[in-house]
Amino acid sequence: MNTSPPQDSAGRVALTARRGISTFGIGVVGFMAANLVPFMIIALVDQHGLTPTEAGTVMTACLLSTAISCLLTSRWTALSGRHTVARIGLLLSAAGFGIAALVPVTPLAIAGIILGGLGGGGAISSSGAALAALRNPNRMSGISGLANRAIVTVVLALIPLLGVGMLSAFGLLAILALAFAATAGWMPDAAAGGSLPRDGGPDVGRSPEADKPPVPGKAAGASRRVMIAGVSLLACFGLWAVGEDSLWAVAGSMGAAHAGIGDQEIGLMLSISTAGGLVFGAVASYAGERLRRTPTLIVLLLLGGGLKFAAGLTDDPFWYMLVIIAWNTVYALAFMYVVSVAVALDARGFWSAALSGTYLIGSAFAPLFGTFVAEALGYVPLSAILSAFSFILLFPFVLVSRVAAGVEARARAEAQEPAINLHHAAAV
């Protein structure tokens, strides 16, 4: 029999099958367009006669609409609107990508793609907020990343079997969006112990002690520190996305130019790297809080920066593939830990909801940045610049992680204080 309390000290709830299917699945669907960009560009070029640059511009517009809608809805989903935002967003995605899949008129297909991206932002925002309402942020972030990689791997394998085209690339995503829209009501509500107040009213679940006047300067200082940490985390995550996804964009061309690997080897390399993310994502989700967040994040960022630099120096096919596989695995783990920092900053999910939007903004511009620098300076300077992203961003990431640890420690202390006071009164 499970005797664990229904909520932890921050008001978070336990993971159940329905909560997991909804929270993780909706987030995966929201991000799916970003993962399917290569197939979607091929479909637009083959069936609508766009040039690769034009098709890439369409997908950039799609991802930017996703990022903007994610950011605009993040406060709403952190409070009481996550179920509504998720349902509306997924229905918009289903309609937009459905139009792109079925209507052969190019302007309508492009409009549908952008509309589908707009809806995906609401799905990502809602899922990120709901993730913060589940107990054990490290483990939940690991499971979320694991679910994302598992589903994306299946979809990436299925589309070539169906034949790459508008119907397979966009139609399959429309079906998934429609299916998960029915599960939106399963997501957990906002945690009672979060730090983001409701508009014009008291926090839900606050004790009477919480309504007493705070110690002058102390509460305001803590709130200001969390706000600065949250904004810094969003900015750093967007920049980190540019540094990571730029390498992903040129990994194939760099491998061909430096190491002489062919298309089959590139496909094998990307498949194995996805499997590596699955395996180590499972390890991270199992380990949970046994791996301390800040030291682990330091190791991952240093290792990721070193591997990005090594990728530009390696000219042996085997070692190049090994470096890219290792880098992509480290990237997946670092992504999970940064998400767990955002979750820890606010149990209601404001920062974790907005985090994905800022990442998508950086990700949308990464292919342009990577290809431009590679053409202008070469692959070795590009790898040095991209590795510098990890080394420089290490410092603000660590500072924000320490603030998040302090938020969690205060939440635990406040949860234990009433029990301590009651024991003291009984003794007197």
Short mmCIF file of C-alpha atoms in Angstrom, two decimals:
data_model
loop_
_atom_site.label_atom_id
_atom_site.label_comp_id
_atom_site.label_asym_id
_atom_site.label_seq_id
_atom_site.Cartn_x
_atom_site.Cartn_y
_atom_site.Cartn_z
CA MET A 1 0.00 0.00 0.00
CA ASN A 2 1.29 3.46 -0.93
CA THR A 3 1.51 5.59 2.21
CA SER A 4 3.28 8.58 0.60
CA PRO A 5 1.54 11.91 0.99
CA PRO A 6 -0.51 13.19 -1.98
CA GLN A 7 1.61 16.36 -2.14
CA ASP A 8 5.19 17.28 -1.23
CA SER A 9 6.34 20.40 0.62
CA ALA A 10 5.91 22.53 -2.51
CA GLY A 11 2.44 21.19 -3.26
CA ARG A 12 3.60 18.87 -6.05
CA VAL A 13 1.72 15.63 -6.75
CA ALA A 14 2.86 12.10 -7.58
CA LEU A 15 3.21 10.86 -11.15
CA THR A 16 0.37 8.63 -12.36
CA ALA A 17 -0.21 6.98 -15.73
CA ARG A 18 -2.82 9.52 -16.83
CA ARG A 19 -0.74 12.51 -15.69
CA GLY A 20 2.34 11.11 -17.42
CA ILE A 21 0.61 10.33 -20.72
CA SER A 22 -0.90 13.80 -20.88
CA THR A 23 2.01 15.89 -19.56
CA PHE A 24 4.81 14.16 -21.45
CA GLY A 25 2.81 13.38 -24.60
CA ILE A 26 1.50 16.92 -25.08
CA GLY A 27 5.01 18.31 -24.70
CA VAL A 28 6.36 15.86 -27.28
CA VAL A 29 3.66 16.82 -29.80
CA GLY A 30 4.41 20.51 -29.26
CA PHE A 31 8.09 19.95 -30.04
CA MET A 32 7.51 17.48 -32.88
CA ALA A 33 7.62 20.04 -35.70
CA ALA A 34 11.15 21.04 -34.63
CA ASN A 35 12.23 17.40 -34.76
CA LEU A 36 10.64 16.81 -38.18
CA VAL A 37 12.13 19.89 -39.87
CA PRO A 38 14.39 17.87 -42.26
CA PHE A 39 11.44 15.81 -43.54
CA MET A 40 9.15 18.84 -43.72
CA ILE A 41 11.66 20.77 -45.82
CA ILE A 42 11.98 17.82 -48.22
CA ALA A 43 8.19 17.62 -48.53
CA LEU A 44 7.85 21.36 -49.24
CA VAL A 45 10.59 21.21 -51.87
CA ASP A 46 9.27 18.08 -53.60
CA GLN A 47 5.52 18.75 -53.54
CA HIS A 48 5.28 22.56 -53.56
CA GLY A 49 8.32 23.40 -55.65
CA LEU A 50 9.96 25.62 -53.02
CA THR A 51 13.72 26.06 -52.93
CA PRO A 52 15.49 24.68 -49.84
CA THR A 53 16.02 28.23 -48.59
CA GLU A 54 12.32 29.06 -49.05
CA ALA A 55 11.29 25.85 -47.32
CA GLY A 56 13.69 26.58 -44.48
CA THR A 57 12.21 30.05 -44.13
CA VAL A 58 8.72 28.55 -43.81
CA MET A 59 9.89 26.22 -41.05
CA THR A 60 11.69 29.08 -39.28
CA ALA A 61 8.40 31.01 -39.31
CA CYS A 62 6.68 27.90 -37.90
CA LEU A 63 9.17 27.54 -35.06
CA LEU A 64 9.13 31.25 -34.27
CA SER A 65 5.32 31.19 -34.02
CA THR A 66 5.68 28.23 -31.66
CA ALA A 67 8.19 30.11 -29.52
CA ILE A 68 6.14 33.30 -29.37
CA SER A 69 2.89 31.55 -28.44
CA CYS A 70 4.75 29.52 -25.81
CA LEU A 71 6.08 32.67 -24.19
CA LEU A 72 2.77 34.54 -24.41
CA THR A 73 0.82 31.74 -22.73
CA SER A 74 3.40 30.81 -20.07
CA ARG A 75 1.86 32.88 -17.26
CA TRP A 76 -1.65 31.63 -18.03
CA THR A 77 -0.54 27.99 -18.01
CA ALA A 78 1.40 28.54 -14.76
CA LEU A 79 -1.86 29.53 -13.05
CA SER A 80 -5.19 27.93 -13.90
CA GLY A 81 -5.39 27.86 -17.70
CA ARG A 82 -3.08 25.02 -18.71
CA HIS A 83 -5.88 22.61 -19.67
CA THR A 84 -7.63 25.16 -21.87
CA VAL A 85 -4.41 26.37 -23.50
CA ALA A 86 -3.30 22.80 -24.22
CA ARG A 87 -6.63 21.79 -25.72
CA ILE A 88 -6.95 24.88 -27.93
CA GLY A 89 -3.28 24.69 -28.95
CA LEU A 90 -3.47 21.04 -29.98
CA LEU A 91 -6.68 21.61 -31.94
CA LEU A 92 -5.03 24.51 -33.77
CA SER A 93 -2.04 22.29 -34.53
CA ALA A 94 -4.27 19.53 -35.81
CA ALA A 95 -6.15 21.97 -38.05
CA GLY A 96 -3.06 23.77 -39.34
CA PHE A 97 -0.93 20.72 -40.06
CA GLY A 98 -4.01 18.93 -41.43
CA ILE A 99 -4.48 21.75 -43.96
CA ALA A 100 -0.80 21.52 -44.89
CA ALA A 101 -1.10 17.77 -45.41
CA LEU A 102 -4.32 17.75 -47.45
CA VAL A 103 -4.53 21.07 -49.33
CA PRO A 104 -2.19 21.27 -52.37
CA VAL A 105 -2.40 25.07 -52.61
CA THR A 106 0.99 26.43 -51.54
CA PRO A 107 -0.13 29.67 -49.78
CA LEU A 108 -2.75 27.73 -47.78
CA ALA A 109 -0.24 25.03 -46.88
CA ILE A 110 2.24 27.64 -45.63
CA ALA A 111 -0.46 29.39 -43.60
CA GLY A 112 -1.47 26.02 -42.14
CA ILE A 113 2.12 25.24 -41.14
CA ILE A 114 2.46 28.56 -39.30
CA LEU A 115 -0.93 28.04 -37.63
CA GLY A 116 0.15 24.56 -36.56
CA GLY A 117 3.32 25.99 -35.06
CA LEU A 118 1.29 28.60 -33.19
CA GLY A 119 -0.80 25.88 -31.57
CA GLY A 120 2.30 23.87 -30.70
CA GLY A 121 3.53 26.71 -28.50
CA GLY A 122 0.46 26.42 -26.29
CA ALA A 123 1.03 22.67 -25.97
CA ILE A 124 4.66 23.17 -24.94
CA SER A 125 3.79 25.90 -22.45
CA SER A 126 1.07 23.78 -20.84
CA SER A 127 3.24 20.69 -20.62
CA GLY A 128 6.14 22.63 -19.11
CA ALA A 129 3.88 24.13 -16.45
CA ALA A 130 2.31 20.76 -15.66
CA LEU A 131 5.76 19.18 -15.34
CA ALA A 132 6.51 21.52 -12.44
CA ALA A 133 3.46 20.21 -10.56
CA LEU A 134 4.93 16.68 -10.38
CA ARG A 135 7.15 15.53 -7.54
CA ASN A 136 10.93 15.13 -7.94
CA PRO A 137 11.88 17.70 -10.63
CA ASN A 138 15.11 15.93 -11.63
CA ARG A 139 13.36 12.62 -12.24
CA MET A 140 10.37 14.16 -14.02
CA SER A 141 12.66 16.13 -16.33
CA GLY A 142 14.53 12.92 -17.11
CA ILE A 143 11.34 11.00 -17.86
CA SER A 144 10.09 13.88 -20.01
CA GLY A 145 13.27 13.84 -22.09
CA LEU A 146 13.10 10.05 -22.29
CA ALA A 147 9.50 10.14 -23.56
CA ASN A 148 10.41 12.81 -26.09
CA ARG A 149 13.30 10.85 -27.54
CA ALA A 150 11.36 7.57 -27.60
CA ILE A 151 8.35 8.97 -29.46
CA VAL A 152 10.47 11.05 -31.84
CA THR A 153 12.58 8.00 -32.68
CA VAL A 154 9.46 6.04 -33.64
CA VAL A 155 8.04 8.89 -35.74
CA LEU A 156 11.35 9.51 -37.49
CA ALA A 157 11.51 5.82 -38.39
CA LEU A 158 7.87 5.67 -39.51
CA ILE A 159 7.83 8.62 -41.93
CA PRO A 160 10.42 7.17 -44.38
CA LEU A 161 8.46 3.90 -44.40
CA LEU A 162 5.31 5.80 -45.40
CA GLY A 163 7.22 7.88 -47.93
CA VAL A 164 8.42 11.40 -47.18
CA GLY A 165 5.73 13.86 -48.25
CA MET A 166 3.23 16.42 -47.01
CA LEU A 167 0.73 13.73 -45.99
CA SER A 168 3.21 11.73 -43.91
CA ALA A 169 5.26 14.57 -42.38
CA PHE A 170 2.39 16.95 -41.56
CA GLY A 171 -0.56 14.54 -41.51
CA LEU A 172 0.97 12.28 -38.88
CA LEU A 173 1.63 15.28 -36.63
CA ALA A 174 -1.98 16.46 -37.09
CA ILE A 175 -3.26 13.04 -35.98
CA LEU A 176 -1.02 13.04 -32.90
CA ALA A 177 -2.15 16.57 -31.95
CA LEU A 178 -5.80 15.58 -32.25
CA ALA A 179 -5.28 12.42 -30.18
CA PHE A 180 -3.50 14.17 -27.30
CA ALA A 181 -6.02 17.02 -27.23
CA ALA A 182 -8.40 14.50 -25.65
CA THR A 183 -5.94 13.96 -22.76
CA ALA A 184 -5.44 17.65 -21.85
CA GLY A 185 -7.71 17.38 -18.80
CA TRP A 186 -5.43 14.72 -17.28
CA MET A 187 -2.57 17.15 -16.63
CA PRO A 188 -2.00 18.08 -12.96
CA ASP A 189 -3.26 21.44 -11.73
CA ALA A 190 -0.94 24.18 -10.49
CA ALA A 191 0.98 23.17 -7.37
CA ALA A 192 -0.26 24.86 -4.21
CA GLY A 193 3.17 25.86 -2.97
CA GLY A 194 4.55 27.72 -5.99
CA SER A 195 6.09 31.14 -5.79
CA LEU A 196 4.05 32.77 -8.55
CA PRO A 197 1.00 34.56 -7.10
CA ARG A 198 -2.38 34.46 -8.73
CA ASP A 199 -3.58 37.68 -10.31
CA GLY A 200 -5.16 39.87 -7.66
CA GLY A 201 -5.51 37.13 -5.05
CA PRO A 202 -3.63 35.04 -2.50
CA ASP A 203 -1.76 31.89 -3.36
CA VAL A 204 -3.81 28.73 -3.26
CA GLY A 205 -2.76 26.44 -0.44
CA ARG A 206 -1.02 29.09 1.63
CA SER A 207 -1.08 28.71 5.36
CA PRO A 208 -2.28 31.55 7.61
CA GLU A 209 1.36 32.03 8.64
CA ALA A 210 2.15 32.95 5.03
CA ASP A 211 -0.20 35.93 5.18
CA LYS A 212 1.69 37.56 8.04
CA PRO A 213 3.86 40.56 7.14
CA PRO A 214 7.27 39.31 5.91
CA VAL A 215 10.53 40.28 7.49
CA PRO A 216 11.37 43.67 5.89
CA GLY A 217 13.68 43.26 2.92
CA LYS A 218 14.07 39.49 3.27
CA ALA A 219 11.05 38.29 1.27
CA ALA A 220 11.44 41.06 -1.30
CA GLY A 221 15.11 40.21 -1.74
CA ALA A 222 14.37 36.51 -2.21
CA SER A 223 11.62 37.24 -4.74
CA ARG A 224 13.86 39.63 -6.67
CA ARG A 225 16.65 37.06 -6.67
CA VAL A 226 14.34 34.39 -8.10
CA MET A 227 13.05 36.79 -10.77
CA ILE A 228 16.58 37.70 -11.86
CA ALA A 229 17.55 34.03 -11.86
CA GLY A 230 14.52 33.07 -13.96
CA VAL A 231 15.05 35.77 -16.57
CA SER A 232 18.76 34.90 -16.75
CA LEU A 233 17.92 31.23 -17.22
CA LEU A 234 15.61 32.02 -20.14
CA ALA A 235 18.23 34.20 -21.86
CA CYS A 236 21.02 31.67 -21.35
CA PHE A 237 18.90 28.78 -22.57
CA GLY A 238 18.10 30.62 -25.81
CA LEU A 239 21.80 31.28 -26.43
CA TRP A 240 22.67 27.69 -25.51
CA ALA A 241 20.15 26.50 -28.11
CA VAL A 242 22.03 28.43 -30.80
CA GLY A 243 25.31 26.81 -29.74
CA GLU A 244 23.88 23.28 -29.67
CA ASP A 245 21.54 23.24 -32.67
CA SER A 246 24.06 25.01 -34.91
CA LEU A 247 26.31 21.96 -34.62
CA TRP A 248 23.35 19.68 -35.29
CA ALA A 249 22.59 21.66 -38.46
CA VAL A 250 26.10 21.26 -39.91
CA ALA A 251 27.01 17.86 -38.42
CA GLY A 252 26.45 16.10 -41.73
CA SER A 253 28.25 18.59 -43.98
CA MET A 254 31.13 18.94 -41.51
CA GLY A 255 31.50 15.18 -41.30
CA ALA A 256 31.55 14.88 -45.08
CA ALA A 257 34.09 17.67 -45.49
CA HIS A 258 36.43 16.76 -42.61
CA ALA A 259 36.00 13.02 -42.12
CA GLY A 260 34.68 11.86 -45.49
CA ILE A 261 31.60 10.13 -44.10
CA GLY A 262 28.67 9.41 -46.44
CA ASP A 263 24.91 9.63 -46.11
CA GLN A 264 24.52 6.12 -44.67
CA GLU A 265 27.11 6.79 -42.00
CA ILE A 266 25.40 10.10 -41.12
CA GLY A 267 22.07 8.33 -40.72
CA LEU A 268 23.64 5.66 -38.54
CA MET A 269 25.40 8.33 -36.46
CA LEU A 270 22.17 10.25 -35.79
CA SER A 271 20.23 7.08 -34.98
CA ILE A 272 22.80 5.88 -32.46
CA SER A 273 22.99 9.33 -30.86
CA THR A 274 19.23 9.26 -30.37
CA ALA A 275 19.54 5.84 -28.75
CA GLY A 276 22.28 7.21 -26.50
CA GLY A 277 19.91 9.95 -25.36
CA LEU A 278 17.28 7.33 -24.59
CA VAL A 279 19.63 5.16 -22.52
CA PHE A 280 21.17 7.94 -20.49
CA GLY A 281 17.82 9.71 -20.17
CA ALA A 282 16.56 6.55 -18.49
CA VAL A 283 19.58 6.59 -16.18
CA ALA A 284 18.94 10.25 -15.28
CA SER A 285 15.25 9.64 -14.60
CA TYR A 286 16.08 6.63 -12.39
CA ALA A 287 18.81 8.46 -10.50
CA GLY A 288 16.52 11.40 -9.74
CA GLU A 289 17.92 13.54 -6.94
CA ARG A 290 20.76 11.14 -6.14
CA LEU A 291 22.76 13.04 -8.75
CA ARG A 292 23.14 16.55 -7.39
CA ARG A 293 21.92 19.04 -9.94
CA THR A 294 24.60 21.76 -9.92
CA PRO A 295 27.75 19.55 -10.00
CA THR A 296 26.19 17.34 -12.69
CA LEU A 297 25.30 20.35 -14.81
CA ILE A 298 28.88 21.67 -14.53
CA VAL A 299 30.30 18.36 -15.74
CA LEU A 300 27.84 18.12 -18.63
CA LEU A 301 28.46 21.67 -19.89
CA LEU A 302 32.24 21.26 -19.73
CA LEU A 303 32.08 17.90 -21.46
CA GLY A 304 29.68 19.19 -24.11
CA GLY A 305 31.90 22.17 -24.88
CA GLY A 306 34.95 19.95 -25.23
CA LEU A 307 33.15 17.54 -27.54
CA LYS A 308 31.90 20.36 -29.79
CA PHE A 309 35.45 21.62 -30.19
CA ALA A 310 36.73 18.08 -30.83
CA ALA A 311 34.17 17.60 -33.61
CA GLY A 312 35.79 20.37 -35.65
CA LEU A 313 39.28 18.90 -35.23
CA THR A 314 38.51 15.24 -35.98
CA ASP A 315 39.17 13.97 -39.51
CA ASP A 316 38.84 10.22 -38.87
CA PRO A 317 35.37 8.86 -39.77
CA PHE A 318 35.09 6.55 -36.76
CA TRP A 319 36.23 9.13 -34.23
CA TYR A 320 34.08 11.86 -35.75
CA MET A 321 30.97 9.68 -35.48
CA LEU A 322 31.89 8.75 -31.90
CA VAL A 323 32.36 12.42 -30.93
CA ILE A 324 29.00 13.44 -32.41
CA ILE A 325 27.22 10.55 -30.70
CA ALA A 326 28.82 11.43 -27.37
CA TRP A 327 28.06 15.15 -27.80
CA ASN A 328 24.40 14.56 -28.65
CA THR A 329 24.01 12.27 -25.64
CA VAL A 330 25.58 14.86 -23.33
CA TYR A 331 23.37 17.54 -24.87
CA ALA A 332 20.23 15.53 -24.09
CA LEU A 333 21.26 15.10 -20.46
CA ALA A 334 22.20 18.77 -20.04
CA PHE A 335 18.83 19.77 -21.51
CA MET A 336 17.04 17.66 -18.88
CA TYR A 337 19.01 19.21 -16.03
CA VAL A 338 18.41 22.77 -17.19
CA VAL A 339 14.68 22.00 -17.33
CA SER A 340 14.88 20.66 -13.78
CA VAL A 341 16.47 23.98 -12.68
CA ALA A 342 13.50 25.87 -14.16
CA VAL A 343 11.05 23.50 -12.46
CA ALA A 344 12.78 23.97 -9.11
CA LEU A 345 12.61 27.78 -9.38
CA ASP A 346 8.81 27.73 -9.30
CA ALA A 347 6.53 24.80 -8.49
CA ARG A 348 3.68 26.36 -10.47
CA GLY A 349 5.72 26.08 -13.66
CA PHE A 350 6.08 29.70 -14.81
CA TRP A 351 9.77 29.40 -15.68
CA SER A 352 9.58 25.85 -17.04
CA ALA A 353 6.65 26.87 -19.27
CA ALA A 354 8.56 29.84 -20.70
CA LEU A 355 11.85 27.93 -21.00
CA SER A 356 10.85 25.93 -24.05
CA GLY A 357 9.80 29.08 -25.90
CA THR A 358 13.18 30.73 -25.46
CA TYR A 359 14.91 27.53 -26.55
CA LEU A 360 12.82 27.41 -29.71
CA ILE A 361 13.76 31.00 -30.54
CA GLY A 362 17.44 30.10 -30.39
CA SER A 363 16.83 26.82 -32.20
CA ALA A 364 15.00 28.57 -35.04
CA PHE A 365 18.03 30.72 -35.85
CA ALA A 366 20.65 28.01 -35.27
CA PRO A 367 20.79 26.60 -38.84
CA LEU A 368 21.30 30.10 -40.26
CA PHE A 369 24.02 30.88 -37.70
CA GLY A 370 25.83 27.57 -38.15
CA THR A 371 25.88 27.59 -41.94
CA PHE A 372 26.83 31.29 -42.12
CA VAL A 373 29.82 30.95 -39.76
CA ALA A 374 30.94 27.71 -41.43
CA GLU A 375 30.89 29.31 -44.89
CA ALA A 376 32.56 32.52 -43.71
CA LEU A 377 35.24 31.13 -41.37
CA GLY A 378 35.36 27.35 -41.78
CA TYR A 379 34.40 24.40 -39.57
CA VAL A 380 37.26 24.60 -37.08
CA PRO A 381 36.53 28.23 -36.09
CA LEU A 382 32.84 27.33 -35.95
CA SER A 383 33.51 24.49 -33.52
CA ALA A 384 35.61 26.81 -31.36
CA ILE A 385 32.82 29.42 -31.28
CA LEU A 386 30.17 26.83 -30.46
CA SER A 387 32.25 25.32 -27.66
CA ALA A 388 32.70 28.83 -26.23
CA PHE A 389 28.91 29.01 -25.83
CA SER A 390 29.04 26.14 -23.32
CA PHE A 391 32.06 27.45 -21.41
CA ILE A 392 30.77 31.03 -21.08
CA LEU A 393 27.20 30.05 -20.23
CA LEU A 394 28.45 27.63 -17.57
CA PHE A 395 28.80 30.43 -15.01
CA PRO A 396 25.28 31.90 -15.18
CA PHE A 397 23.76 28.41 -15.38
CA VAL A 398 25.56 27.42 -12.16
CA LEU A 399 24.49 30.60 -10.35
CA VAL A 400 20.84 30.07 -11.33
CA SER A 401 21.03 26.42 -10.27
CA ARG A 402 22.23 27.49 -6.82
CA VAL A 403 19.31 29.92 -6.52
CA ALA A 404 16.93 27.09 -7.46
CA ALA A 405 18.47 24.89 -4.77
CA GLY A 406 17.85 27.69 -2.25
CA VAL A 407 14.20 27.92 -3.31
CA GLU A 408 13.76 24.19 -2.73
CA ALA A 409 15.51 24.38 0.65
CA ARG A 410 13.23 27.23 1.80
CA ALA A 411 10.16 25.30 0.70
CA ARG A 412 11.24 22.27 2.74
CA ALA A 413 12.02 24.42 5.78
CA GLU A 414 8.64 26.18 5.61
CA ALA A 415 6.86 22.85 5.34
CA GLN A 416 8.61 21.54 8.48
CA GLU A 417 8.19 24.73 10.55
CA PRO A 418 4.53 24.21 11.60
CA ALA A 419 5.31 20.71 12.86
CA ILE A 420 8.31 22.00 14.84
CA ASN A 421 6.24 24.78 16.42
CA LEU A 422 3.46 22.34 17.35
CA HIS A 423 5.95 20.02 19.05
CA HIS A 424 7.42 22.93 21.02
CA ALA A 425 3.96 24.07 22.18
CA ALA A 426 3.12 20.57 23.41
CA ALA A 427 6.37 20.40 25.34
CA VAL A 428 5.63 23.69 27.08
#
